[in-house]
JSON list of C-alpha atoms in Angstrom, two decimals:
[
{"chain": "A", "resi": 344, "resn": "MET", "atom": "CA", "xyz": [103.29, -35.58, -1.45]},
{"chain": "A", "resi": 345, "resn": "SER", "atom": "CA", "xyz": [99.80, -36.71, -2.18]},
{"chain": "A", "resi": 346, "resn": "SER", "atom": "CA", "xyz": [99.17, -33.85, -4.12]},
{"chain": "A", "resi": 347, "resn": "VAL", "atom": "CA", "xyz": [102.35, -34.40, -6.43]},
{"chain": "A", "resi": 348, "resn": "LEU", "atom": "CA", "xyz": [102.32, -38.22, -6.66]},
{"chain": "A", "resi": 349, "resn": "GLU", "atom": "CA", "xyz": [98.43, -38.99, -6.00]},
{"chain": "A", "resi": 350, "resn": "GLY", "atom": "CA", "xyz": [99.48, -41.96, -4.39]},
{"chain": "A", "resi": 351, "resn": "VAL", "atom": "CA", "xyz": [98.65, -43.99, -1.19]},
{"chain": "A", "resi": 352, "resn": "THR", "atom": "CA", "xyz": [99.77, -42.65, 2.08]},
{"chain": "A", "resi": 353, "resn": "LEU", "atom": "CA", "xyz": [101.44, -45.03, 4.66]},
{"chain": "A", "resi": 354, "resn": "ASP", "atom": "CA", "xyz": [102.07, -43.66, 8.20]},
{"chain": "A", "resi": 355, "resn": "LEU", "atom": "CA", "xyz": [104.93, -45.03, 10.35]},
{"chain": "A", "resi": 356, "resn": "SER", "atom": "CA", "xyz": [103.26, -43.52, 13.50]},
{"chain": "A", "resi": 357, "resn": "GLU", "atom": "CA", "xyz": [100.35, -46.02, 12.86]},
{"chain": "A", "resi": 358, "resn": "LEU", "atom": "CA", "xyz": [102.04, -49.10, 10.98]},
{"chain": "A", "resi": 359, "resn": "THR", "atom": "CA", "xyz": [105.18, -50.95, 11.47]},
{"chain": "A", "resi": 360, "resn": "VAL", "atom": "CA", "xyz": [108.02, -50.89, 8.96]},
{"chain": "A", "resi": 361, "resn": "ARG", "atom": "CA", "xyz": [107.25, -54.56, 8.24]},
{"chain": "A", "resi": 362, "resn": "ASP", "atom": "CA", "xyz": [103.70, -53.83, 7.52]},
{"chain": "A", "resi": 363, "resn": "ILE", "atom": "CA", "xyz": [104.69, -51.01, 4.98]},
{"chain": "A", "resi": 364, "resn": "ASN", "atom": "CA", "xyz": [107.40, -53.01, 3.14]},
{"chain": "A", "resi": 365, "resn": "ALA", "atom": "CA", "xyz": [104.85, -55.79, 2.74]},
{"chain": "A", "resi": 366, "resn": "ARG", "atom": "CA", "xyz": [102.60, -53.31, 1.16]},
{"chain": "A", "resi": 367, "resn": "LEU", "atom": "CA", "xyz": [105.32, -51.70, -1.16]},
{"chain": "A", "resi": 368, "resn": "GLN", "atom": "CA", "xyz": [106.61, -55.38, -1.99]},
{"chain": "A", "resi": 369, "resn": "ALA", "atom": "CA", "xyz": [103.12, -56.49, -3.13]},
{"chain": "A", "resi": 370, "resn": "ALA", "atom": "CA", "xyz": [102.50, -53.34, -5.31]},
{"chain": "A", "resi": 371, "resn": "ALA", "atom": "CA", "xyz": [102.06, -53.27, -9.05]},
{"chain": "A", "resi": 372, "resn": "ASP", "atom": "CA", "xyz": [103.89, -51.27, -11.54]},
{"chain": "A", "resi": 373, "resn": "GLY", "atom": "CA", "xyz": [102.98, -47.62, -11.52]},
{"chain": "A", "resi": 374, "resn": "GLU", "atom": "CA", "xyz": [101.73, -47.35, -8.01]},
{"chain": "A", "resi": 375, "resn": "ARG", "atom": "CA", "xyz": [102.62, -44.36, -6.02]},
{"chain": "A", "resi": 376, "resn": "PHE", "atom": "CA", "xyz": [103.24, -44.03, -2.20]},
{"chain": "A", "resi": 377, "resn": "GLU", "atom": "CA", "xyz": [104.09, -41.60, 0.36]},
{"chain": "A", "resi": 378, "resn": "ILE", "atom": "CA", "xyz": [105.69, -42.83, 3.97]},
{"chain": "A", "resi": 379, "resn": "LEU", "atom": "CA", "xyz": [105.11, -40.35, 6.72]},
{"chain": "A", "resi": 380, "resn": "HIS", "atom": "CA", "xyz": [106.79, -40.08, 9.86]},
{"chain": "A", "resi": 381, "resn": "PRO", "atom": "CA", "xyz": [109.85, -42.28, 9.25]},
{"chain": "A", "resi": 382, "resn": "ASP", "atom": "CA", "xyz": [111.63, -40.78, 12.17]},
{"chain": "A", "resi": 383, "resn": "GLY", "atom": "CA", "xyz": [114.87, -42.71, 11.36]},
{"chain": "A", "resi": 384, "resn": "ARG", "atom": "CA", "xyz": [113.41, -46.19, 11.48]},
{"chain": "A", "resi": 385, "resn": "HIS", "atom": "CA", "xyz": [115.47, -48.81, 9.51]},
{"chain": "A", "resi": 386, "resn": "SER", "atom": "CA", "xyz": [115.13, -50.86, 6.53]},
{"chain": "A", "resi": 387, "resn": "ILE", "atom": "CA", "xyz": [112.31, -48.47, 5.02]},
{"chain": "A", "resi": 388, "resn": "ALA", "atom": "CA", "xyz": [111.46, -49.34, 1.40]},
{"chain": "A", "resi": 389, "resn": "ALA", "atom": "CA", "xyz": [113.77, -52.38, 1.41]},
{"chain": "A", "resi": 390, "resn": "GLY", "atom": "CA", "xyz": [113.47, -55.16, -1.10]},
{"chain": "A", "resi": 391, "resn": "LEU", "atom": "CA", "xyz": [111.21, -53.61, -3.67]},
{"chain": "A", "resi": 392, "resn": "THR", "atom": "CA", "xyz": [110.80, -55.32, -6.99]},
{"chain": "A", "resi": 393, "resn": "ALA", "atom": "CA", "xyz": [108.17, -53.35, -8.97]},
{"chain": "A", "resi": 394, "resn": "ALA", "atom": "CA", "xyz": [108.32, -50.13, -10.78]},
{"chain": "A", "resi": 395, "resn": "ILE", "atom": "CA", "xyz": [106.75, -47.92, -8.16]},
{"chain": "A", "resi": 396, "resn": "ASP", "atom": "CA", "xyz": [107.41, -44.54, -6.84]},
{"chain": "A", "resi": 397, "resn": "VAL", "atom": "CA", "xyz": [108.14, -44.07, -3.16]},
{"chain": "A", "resi": 398, "resn": "GLU", "atom": "CA", "xyz": [108.47, -40.73, -1.15]},
{"chain": "A", "resi": 399, "resn": "VAL", "atom": "CA", "xyz": [110.00, -40.74, 2.18]},
{"chain": "A", "resi": 400, "resn": "THR", "atom": "CA", "xyz": [109.05, -37.57, 3.89]},
{"chain": "A", "resi": 401, "resn": "GLY", "atom": "CA", "xyz": [111.61, -37.21, 6.71]},
{"chain": "A", "resi": 402, "resn": "HIS", "atom": "CA", "xyz": [114.67, -38.90, 7.83]},
{"chain": "A", "resi": 403, "resn": "ALA", "atom": "CA", "xyz": [115.43, -42.75, 7.48]},
{"chain": "A", "resi": 404, "resn": "GLY", "atom": "CA", "xyz": [117.82, -45.17, 9.16]},
{"chain": "A", "resi": 405, "resn": "TYR", "atom": "CA", "xyz": [119.94, -47.98, 8.10]},
{"chain": "A", "resi": 406, "resn": "TYR", "atom": "CA", "xyz": [119.48, -49.80, 4.73]},
{"chain": "A", "resi": 407, "resn": "CYS", "atom": "CA", "xyz": [116.68, -47.36, 3.23]},
{"chain": "A", "resi": 408, "resn": "ALA", "atom": "CA", "xyz": [115.85, -48.97, -0.19]},
{"chain": "A", "resi": 409, "resn": "GLY", "atom": "CA", "xyz": [118.39, -51.76, 0.19]},
{"chain": "A", "resi": 410, "resn": "MET", "atom": "CA", "xyz": [118.12, -54.57, -2.48]},
{"chain": "A", "resi": 411, "resn": "ASN", "atom": "CA", "xyz": [115.94, -52.06, -4.82]},
{"chain": "A", "resi": 412, "resn": "GLN", "atom": "CA", "xyz": [114.98, -53.22, -8.03]},
{"chain": "A", "resi": 413, "resn": "ARG", "atom": "CA", "xyz": [113.16, -51.03, -10.52]},
{"chain": "A", "resi": 414, "resn": "ALA", "atom": "CA", "xyz": [111.63, -48.77, -7.93]},
{"chain": "A", "resi": 415, "resn": "THR", "atom": "CA", "xyz": [112.16, -45.03, -7.56]},
{"chain": "A", "resi": 416, "resn": "VAL", "atom": "CA", "xyz": [112.68, -43.98, -3.94]},
{"chain": "A", "resi": 417, "resn": "HIS", "atom": "CA", "xyz": [113.00, -40.33, -2.90]},
{"chain": "A", "resi": 418, "resn": "VAL", "atom": "CA", "xyz": [114.10, -39.58, 0.54]},
{"chain": "A", "resi": 419, "resn": "ALA", "atom": "CA", "xyz": [113.16, -35.94, 1.56]},
{"chain": "A", "resi": 420, "resn": "GLY", "atom": "CA", "xyz": [115.73, -36.00, 4.43]},
{"chain": "A", "resi": 421, "resn": "THR", "atom": "CA", "xyz": [118.90, -37.66, 5.52]},
{"chain": "A", "resi": 422, "resn": "VAL", "atom": "CA", "xyz": [119.68, -41.23, 5.59]},
{"chain": "A", "resi": 423, "resn": "ALA", "atom": "CA", "xyz": [121.88, -43.57, 7.98]},
{"chain": "A", "resi": 424, "resn": "ALA", "atom": "CA", "xyz": [124.20, -46.24, 6.93]},
{"chain": "A", "resi": 425, "resn": "GLY", "atom": "CA", "xyz": [123.75, -48.44, 3.79]},
{"chain": "A", "resi": 426, "resn": "VAL", "atom": "CA", "xyz": [121.31, -46.52, 1.76]},
{"chain": "A", "resi": 427, "resn": "ALA", "atom": "CA", "xyz": [120.68, -48.34, -1.63]},
{"chain": "A", "resi": 428, "resn": "GLU", "atom": "CA", "xyz": [122.87, -51.23, -0.42]},
{"chain": "A", "resi": 429, "resn": "ASN", "atom": "CA", "xyz": [123.09, -54.06, -2.83]},
{"chain": "A", "resi": 430, "resn": "MET", "atom": "CA", "xyz": [120.79, -52.06, -5.35]},
{"chain": "A", "resi": 431, "resn": "MET", "atom": "CA", "xyz": [120.00, -53.95, -8.56]},
{"chain": "A", "resi": 432, "resn": "SER", "atom": "CA", "xyz": [118.29, -51.27, -10.67]},
{"chain": "A", "resi": 433, "resn": "GLY", "atom": "CA", "xyz": [115.95, -48.46, -10.16]},
{"chain": "A", "resi": 434, "resn": "ARG", "atom": "CA", "xyz": [116.90, -44.86, -8.60]},
{"chain": "A", "resi": 435, "resn": "VAL", "atom": "CA", "xyz": [117.28, -43.71, -5.06]},
{"chain": "A", "resi": 436, "resn": "VAL", "atom": "CA", "xyz": [117.46, -40.13, -4.35]},
{"chain": "A", "resi": 437, "resn": "VAL", "atom": "CA", "xyz": [118.44, -38.77, -0.92]},
{"chain": "A", "resi": 438, "resn": "ASP", "atom": "CA", "xyz": [117.83, -34.80, -0.55]},
{"chain": "A", "resi": 439, "resn": "GLY", "atom": "CA", "xyz": [120.15, -34.46, 2.49]},
{"chain": "A", "resi": 440, "resn": "ASN", "atom": "CA", "xyz": [123.24, -36.46, 3.66]},
{"chain": "A", "resi": 441, "resn": "ALA", "atom": "CA", "xyz": [124.28, -40.12, 3.74]},
{"chain": "A", "resi": 442, "resn": "ALA", "atom": "CA", "xyz": [126.09, -41.95, 6.42]},
{"chain": "A", "resi": 443, "resn": "MET", "atom": "CA", "xyz": [128.70, -44.61, 5.62]},
{"chain": "A", "resi": 444, "resn": "ALA", "atom": "CA", "xyz": [128.72, -47.20, 2.98]},
{"chain": "A", "resi": 445, "resn": "ALA", "atom": "CA", "xyz": [126.02, -45.34, 0.67]},
{"chain": "A", "resi": 446, "resn": "GLY", "atom": "CA", "xyz": [125.44, -47.70, -2.40]},
{"chain": "A", "resi": 447, "resn": "ALA", "atom": "CA", "xyz": [127.65, -50.37, -1.00]},
{"chain": "A", "resi": 448, "resn": "THR", "atom": "CA", "xyz": [127.75, -53.58, -3.54]},
{"chain": "A", "resi": 449, "resn": "ALA", "atom": "CA", "xyz": [125.13, -51.95, -5.74]},
{"chain": "A", "resi": 450, "resn": "HIS", "atom": "CA", "xyz": [125.02, -53.72, -9.20]},
{"chain": "A", "resi": 451, "resn": "GLY", "atom": "CA", "xyz": [122.79, -51.40, -11.11]},
{"chain": "A", "resi": 452, "resn": "GLY", "atom": "CA", "xyz": [120.58, -48.34, -11.08]},
{"chain": "A", "resi": 453, "resn": "MET", "atom": "CA", "xyz": [121.43, -44.78, -9.88]},
{"chain": "A", "resi": 454, "resn": "LEU", "atom": "CA", "xyz": [122.01, -43.30, -6.29]},
{"chain": "A", "resi": 455, "resn": "VAL", "atom": "CA", "xyz": [121.95, -39.55, -5.82]},
{"chain": "A", "resi": 456, "resn": "VAL", "atom": "CA", "xyz": [122.94, -37.92, -2.53]},
{"chain": "A", "resi": 457, "resn": "GLY", "atom": "CA", "xyz": [122.11, -34.38, -2.63]},
{"chain": "A", "resi": 458, "resn": "GLY", "atom": "CA", "xyz": [124.50, -33.57, 0.41]},
{"chain": "A", "resi": 459, "resn": "ASN", "atom": "CA", "xyz": [127.46, -35.29, 1.67]},
{"chain": "A", "resi": 460, "resn": "ALA", "atom": "CA", "xyz": [128.12, -38.86, 1.73]},
{"chain": "A", "resi": 461, "resn": "SER", "atom": "CA", "xyz": [130.34, -40.43, 4.79]},
{"chain": "A", "resi": 462, "resn": "THR", "atom": "CA", "xyz": [132.99, -43.11, 4.72]},
{"chain": "A", "resi": 463, "resn": "ARG", "atom": "CA", "xyz": [133.16, -46.02, 2.28]},
{"chain": "A", "resi": 464, "resn": "CYS", "atom": "CA", "xyz": [130.57, -44.52, -0.17]},
{"chain": "A", "resi": 465, "resn": "GLY", "atom": "CA", "xyz": [130.25, -47.12, -3.10]},
{"chain": "A", "resi": 466, "resn": "ILE", "atom": "CA", "xyz": [132.47, -49.69, -1.61]},
{"chain": "A", "resi": 467, "resn": "SER", "atom": "CA", "xyz": [132.70, -52.89, -3.59]},
{"chain": "A", "resi": 468, "resn": "LEU", "atom": "CA", "xyz": [130.35, -51.09, -6.24]},
{"chain": "A", "resi": 469, "resn": "LYS", "atom": "CA", "xyz": [129.52, -53.62, -8.96]},
{"chain": "A", "resi": 470, "resn": "GLY", "atom": "CA", "xyz": [127.97, -51.52, -11.85]},
{"chain": "A", "resi": 471, "resn": "ALA", "atom": "CA", "xyz": [125.71, -48.85, -10.40]},
{"chain": "A", "resi": 472, "resn": "ASP", "atom": "CA", "xyz": [126.17, -44.98, -10.62]},
{"chain": "A", "resi": 473, "resn": "VAL", "atom": "CA", "xyz": [126.54, -43.13, -7.45]},
{"chain": "A", "resi": 474, "resn": "VAL", "atom": "CA", "xyz": [126.49, -39.33, -7.86]},
{"chain": "A", "resi": 475, "resn": "VAL", "atom": "CA", "xyz": [127.04, -37.12, -4.78]},
{"chain": "A", "resi": 476, "resn": "ARG", "atom": "CA", "xyz": [126.43, -33.36, -4.92]},
{"chain": "A", "resi": 477, "resn": "GLY", "atom": "CA", "xyz": [128.48, -32.75, -1.84]},
{"chain": "A", "resi": 478, "resn": "SER", "atom": "CA", "xyz": [131.81, -34.32, -0.49]},
{"chain": "A", "resi": 479, "resn": "VAL", "atom": "CA", "xyz": [132.79, -37.89, 0.39]},
{"chain": "A", "resi": 480, "resn": "GLY", "atom": "CA", "xyz": [134.41, -39.32, 3.53]},
{"chain": "A", "resi": 481, "resn": "ALA", "atom": "CA", "xyz": [137.33, -41.84, 3.64]},
{"chain": "A", "resi": 482, "resn": "SER", "atom": "CA", "xyz": [137.70, -45.02, 1.49]},
{"chain": "A", "resi": 483, "resn": "CYS", "atom": "CA", "xyz": [135.24, -44.07, -1.13]},
{"chain": "A", "resi": 484, "resn": "GLY", "atom": "CA", "xyz": [135.26, -46.57, -3.89]},
{"chain": "A", "resi": 485, "resn": "PHE", "atom": "CA", "xyz": [136.92, -49.29, -1.87]},
{"chain": "A", "resi": 486, "resn": "MET", "atom": "CA", "xyz": [137.37, -52.27, -3.97]},
{"chain": "A", "resi": 487, "resn": "ALA", "atom": "CA", "xyz": [134.75, -50.90, -6.51]},
{"chain": "A", "resi": 488, "resn": "GLN", "atom": "CA", "xyz": [134.56, -53.48, -9.48]},
{"chain": "A", "resi": 489, "resn": "SER", "atom": "CA", "xyz": [132.27, -51.71, -11.98]},
{"chain": "A", "resi": 490, "resn": "GLY", "atom": "CA", "xyz": [130.18, -48.68, -12.28]},
{"chain": "A", "resi": 491, "resn": "ARG", "atom": "CA", "xyz": [130.74, -44.93, -11.88]},
{"chain": "A", "resi": 492, "resn": "ILE", "atom": "CA", "xyz": [131.09, -42.57, -8.84]},
{"chain": "A", "resi": 493, "resn": "VAL", "atom": "CA", "xyz": [130.87, -38.90, -9.23]},
{"chain": "A", "resi": 494, "resn": "VAL", "atom": "CA", "xyz": [131.59, -36.53, -6.67]},
{"chain": "A", "resi": 495, "resn": "CYS", "atom": "CA", "xyz": [131.05, -32.78, -7.02]},
{"chain": "A", "resi": 496, "resn": "GLY", "atom": "CA", "xyz": [132.65, -31.85, -3.68]},
{"chain": "A", "resi": 497, "resn": "ASP", "atom": "CA", "xyz": [136.06, -33.16, -2.21]},
{"chain": "A", "resi": 498, "resn": "ALA", "atom": "CA", "xyz": [137.16, -36.75, -1.43]},
{"chain": "A", "resi": 499, "resn": "ALA", "atom": "CA", "xyz": [138.75, -37.70, 1.68]},
{"chain": "A", "resi": 500, "resn": "GLU", "atom": "CA", "xyz": [141.72, -40.07, 2.19]},
{"chain": "A", "resi": 501, "resn": "GLY", "atom": "CA", "xyz": [141.90, -43.38, 0.40]},
{"chain": "A", "resi": 502, "resn": "LEU", "atom": "CA", "xyz": [139.82, -42.62, -2.71]},
{"chain": "A", "resi": 503, "resn": "GLY", "atom": "CA", "xyz": [139.54, -45.74, -4.64]},
{"chain": "A", "resi": 504, "resn": "ASP", "atom": "CA", "xyz": [141.66, -47.95, -2.58]},
{"chain": "A", "resi": 505, "resn": "SER", "atom": "CA", "xyz": [142.16, -51.21, -4.25]},
{"chain": "A", "resi": 506, "resn": "LEU", "atom": "CA", "xyz": [139.52, -50.72, -7.01]},
{"chain": "A", "resi": 507, "resn": "TYR", "atom": "CA", "xyz": [139.12, -52.56, -10.13]},
{"chain": "A", "resi": 508, "resn": "GLU", "atom": "CA", "xyz": [137.27, -51.02, -13.07]},
{"chain": "A", "resi": 509, "resn": "ALA", "atom": "CA", "xyz": [135.02, -48.60, -11.62]},
{"chain": "A", "resi": 510, "resn": "ARG", "atom": "CA", "xyz": [135.41, -45.12, -12.95]},
{"chain": "A", "resi": 511, "resn": "LEU", "atom": "CA", "xyz": [135.74, -42.08, -10.49]},
{"chain": "A", "resi": 512, "resn": "PHE", "atom": "CA", "xyz": [135.19, -38.55, -11.19]},
{"chain": "A", "resi": 513, "resn": "VAL", "atom": "CA", "xyz": [135.92, -35.85, -8.55]},
{"chain": "A", "resi": 514, "resn": "ARG", "atom": "CA", "xyz": [135.35, -31.98, -8.89]},
{"chain": "A", "resi": 515, "resn": "GLY", "atom": "CA", "xyz": [137.04, -30.80, -5.84]},
{"chain": "A", "resi": 516, "resn": "SER", "atom": "CA", "xyz": [140.23, -31.93, -4.16]},
{"chain": "A", "resi": 517, "resn": "VAL", "atom": "CA", "xyz": [141.36, -35.37, -3.14]},
{"chain": "A", "resi": 518, "resn": "ALA", "atom": "CA", "xyz": [142.99, -35.56, 0.19]},
{"chain": "A", "resi": 519, "resn": "GLU", "atom": "CA", "xyz": [144.84, -38.93, -0.64]},
{"chain": "A", "resi": 520, "resn": "LEU", "atom": "CA", "xyz": [144.51, -41.64, -3.52]},
{"chain": "A", "resi": 521, "resn": "GLY", "atom": "CA", "xyz": [144.12, -45.21, -2.13]},
{"chain": "A", "resi": 522, "resn": "ALA", "atom": "CA", "xyz": [146.27, -48.00, -3.22]},
{"chain": "A", "resi": 523, "resn": "ASP", "atom": "CA", "xyz": [146.31, -48.66, -6.81]},
{"chain": "A", "resi": 524, "resn": "CYS", "atom": "CA", "xyz": [144.32, -45.54, -7.63]},
{"chain": "A", "resi": 525, "resn": "ILE", "atom": "CA", "xyz": [145.61, -43.11, -10.06]},
{"chain": "A", "resi": 526, "resn": "GLU", "atom": "CA", "xyz": [144.52, -40.07, -11.96]},
{"chain": "A", "resi": 527, "resn": "LYS", "atom": "CA", "xyz": [143.73, -40.83, -15.45]},
{"chain": "A", "resi": 528, "resn": "PRO", "atom": "CA", "xyz": [143.31, -38.26, -18.65]},
{"chain": "A", "resi": 529, "resn": "MET", "atom": "CA", "xyz": [140.01, -36.83, -19.00]},
{"chain": "A", "resi": 530, "resn": "THR", "atom": "CA", "xyz": [139.24, -36.95, -22.70]},
{"chain": "A", "resi": 531, "resn": "ASP", "atom": "CA", "xyz": [136.28, -35.43, -24.43]},
{"chain": "A", "resi": 532, "resn": "ALA", "atom": "CA", "xyz": [134.69, -38.79, -24.48]},
{"chain": "A", "resi": 533, "resn": "HIS", "atom": "CA", "xyz": [134.80, -38.83, -20.68]},
{"chain": "A", "resi": 534, "resn": "ARG", "atom": "CA", "xyz": [133.70, -35.23, -20.33]},
{"chain": "A", "resi": 535, "resn": "GLU", "atom": "CA", "xyz": [130.61, -36.27, -22.78]},
{"chain": "A", "resi": 536, "resn": "GLU", "atom": "CA", "xyz": [129.96, -39.52, -20.65]},
{"chain": "A", "resi": 537, "resn": "LEU", "atom": "CA", "xyz": [130.03, -37.40, -17.32]},
{"chain": "A", "resi": 538, "resn": "GLY", "atom": "CA", "xyz": [127.83, -34.71, -18.88]},
{"chain": "A", "resi": 539, "resn": "ALA", "atom": "CA", "xyz": [125.14, -37.23, -19.48]},
{"chain": "A", "resi": 540, "resn": "LEU", "atom": "CA", "xyz": [125.26, -38.86, -16.23]},
{"chain": "A", "resi": 541, "resn": "LEU", "atom": "CA", "xyz": [124.96, -35.39, -14.33]},
{"chain": "A", "resi": 542, "resn": "VAL", "atom": "CA", "xyz": [122.01, -34.56, -16.30]},
{"chain": "A", "resi": 543, "resn": "THR", "atom": "CA", "xyz": [120.48, -37.95, -15.52]},
{"chain": "A", "resi": 544, "resn": "ALA", "atom": "CA", "xyz": [121.21, -37.18, -11.93]},
{"chain": "A", "resi": 545, "resn": "GLY", "atom": "CA", "xyz": [119.63, -33.80, -12.06]},
{"chain": "A", "resi": 546, "resn": "LEU", "atom": "CA", "xyz": [123.01, -32.10, -11.56]},
{"chain": "A", "resi": 547, "resn": "GLY", "atom": "CA", "xyz": [123.18, -30.84, -14.95]},
{"chain": "A", "resi": 548, "resn": "ASP", "atom": "CA", "xyz": [124.48, -27.36, -13.73]},
{"chain": "A", "resi": 549, "resn": "ALA", "atom": "CA", "xyz": [127.75, -28.90, -12.91]},
{"chain": "A", "resi": 550, "resn": "ASP", "atom": "CA", "xyz": [130.37, -28.42, -15.79]},
{"chain": "A", "resi": 551, "resn": "PRO", "atom": "CA", "xyz": [132.13, -31.66, -16.56]},
{"chain": "A", "resi": 552, "resn": "ALA", "atom": "CA", "xyz": [135.28, -29.84, -17.60]},
{"chain": "A", "resi": 553, "resn": "ASP", "atom": "CA", "xyz": [135.84, -29.04, -13.77]},
{"chain": "A", "resi": 554, "resn": "PHE", "atom": "CA", "xyz": [136.13, -32.76, -12.94]},
{"chain": "A", "resi": 555, "resn": "ARG", "atom": "CA", "xyz": [139.20, -35.10, -12.90]},
{"chain": "A", "resi": 556, "resn": "ARG", "atom": "CA", "xyz": [139.03, -38.86, -13.65]},
{"chain": "A", "resi": 557, "resn": "TYR", "atom": "CA", "xyz": [140.66, -41.50, -11.48]},
{"chain": "A", "resi": 558, "resn": "GLY", "atom": "CA", "xyz": [140.88, -45.47, -12.07]},
{"chain": "A", "resi": 559, "resn": "SER", "atom": "CA", "xyz": [142.85, -48.41, -11.43]},
{"chain": "A", "resi": 560, "resn": "ALA", "atom": "CA", "xyz": [146.54, -48.72, -12.06]},
{"chain": "A", "resi": 561, "resn": "ARG", "atom": "CA", "xyz": [146.10, -52.42, -12.34]},
{"chain": "A", "resi": 562, "resn": "GLN", "atom": "CA", "xyz": [148.92, -53.28, -10.49]},
{"chain": "A", "resi": 563, "resn": "LEU", "atom": "CA", "xyz": [147.02, -55.48, -7.96]},
{"chain": "A", "resi": 564, "resn": "TYR", "atom": "CA", "xyz": [145.52, -57.89, -10.29]},
{"chain": "A", "resi": 565, "resn": "ASN", "atom": "CA", "xyz": [148.10, -60.48, -9.86]},
{"chain": "A", "resi": 566, "resn": "ILE", "atom": "CA", "xyz": [150.70, -61.58, -7.23]},
{"chain": "A", "resi": 567, "resn": "LYS", "atom": "CA", "xyz": [154.24, -60.59, -8.08]},
{"chain": "A", "resi": 568, "resn": "VAL", "atom": "CA", "xyz": [156.47, -63.45, -7.66]},
{"chain": "A", "resi": 569, "resn": "ASP", "atom": "CA", "xyz": [159.67, -61.43, -6.90]},
{"chain": "A", "resi": 570, "resn": "ARG", "atom": "CA", "xyz": [157.63, -60.02, -3.85]},
{"chain": "A", "resi": 571, "resn": "ILE", "atom": "CA", "xyz": [156.04, -63.00, -2.60]},
{"chain": "A", "resi": 572, "resn": "ASP", "atom": "CA", "xyz": [157.84, -62.89, 0.97]},
{"chain": "A", "resi": 573, "resn": "ALA", "atom": "CA", "xyz": [155.96, -59.57, 1.39]}
]
């Protein structure tokens, strides 16, 4: 990575996650880092606030790049649960698969998963963009409030369950829609929006015309008095 980013190399076989995160959190805008031998350790590159580039060479554990602000984090491997959880801005790219709750509660920025994402991808999303090249597990977009989720593969059961105003796009099959989630018309404006998003995510080879759009039926916003006993 050093030949690509010409930055500082930090080795997790010699340093602790706490040591490395402290160095990254103290970095100035424009600095570049490579993290070697992550070996599935948790909370790598968490809590970053500067516009820095971080390359994680290998597999990461729970909450990699959690609470990210402004940083660009690239994981050349897979990640465990909660990657980019509560991200505020910046960009997180995972080359491989992501375990459950990828991008959970993220307010801004972009998460790109190059493989598949497991259950509850993008739950309680609050404004970020989550783009998955592969498929997603059950309850993707559960209670998602704002933002966009793009699935280039298939979606398992419970897609968009109890979502609010997040926008979901799926190219493949959907096993089952969640409560109050419905398919909505895909207009030219939506295809243009999706096309720009795919290009930004580095997936410009995907054709927006192949996707379907899903959103809230808005039937769960208020209590219905005639069903109060239920």
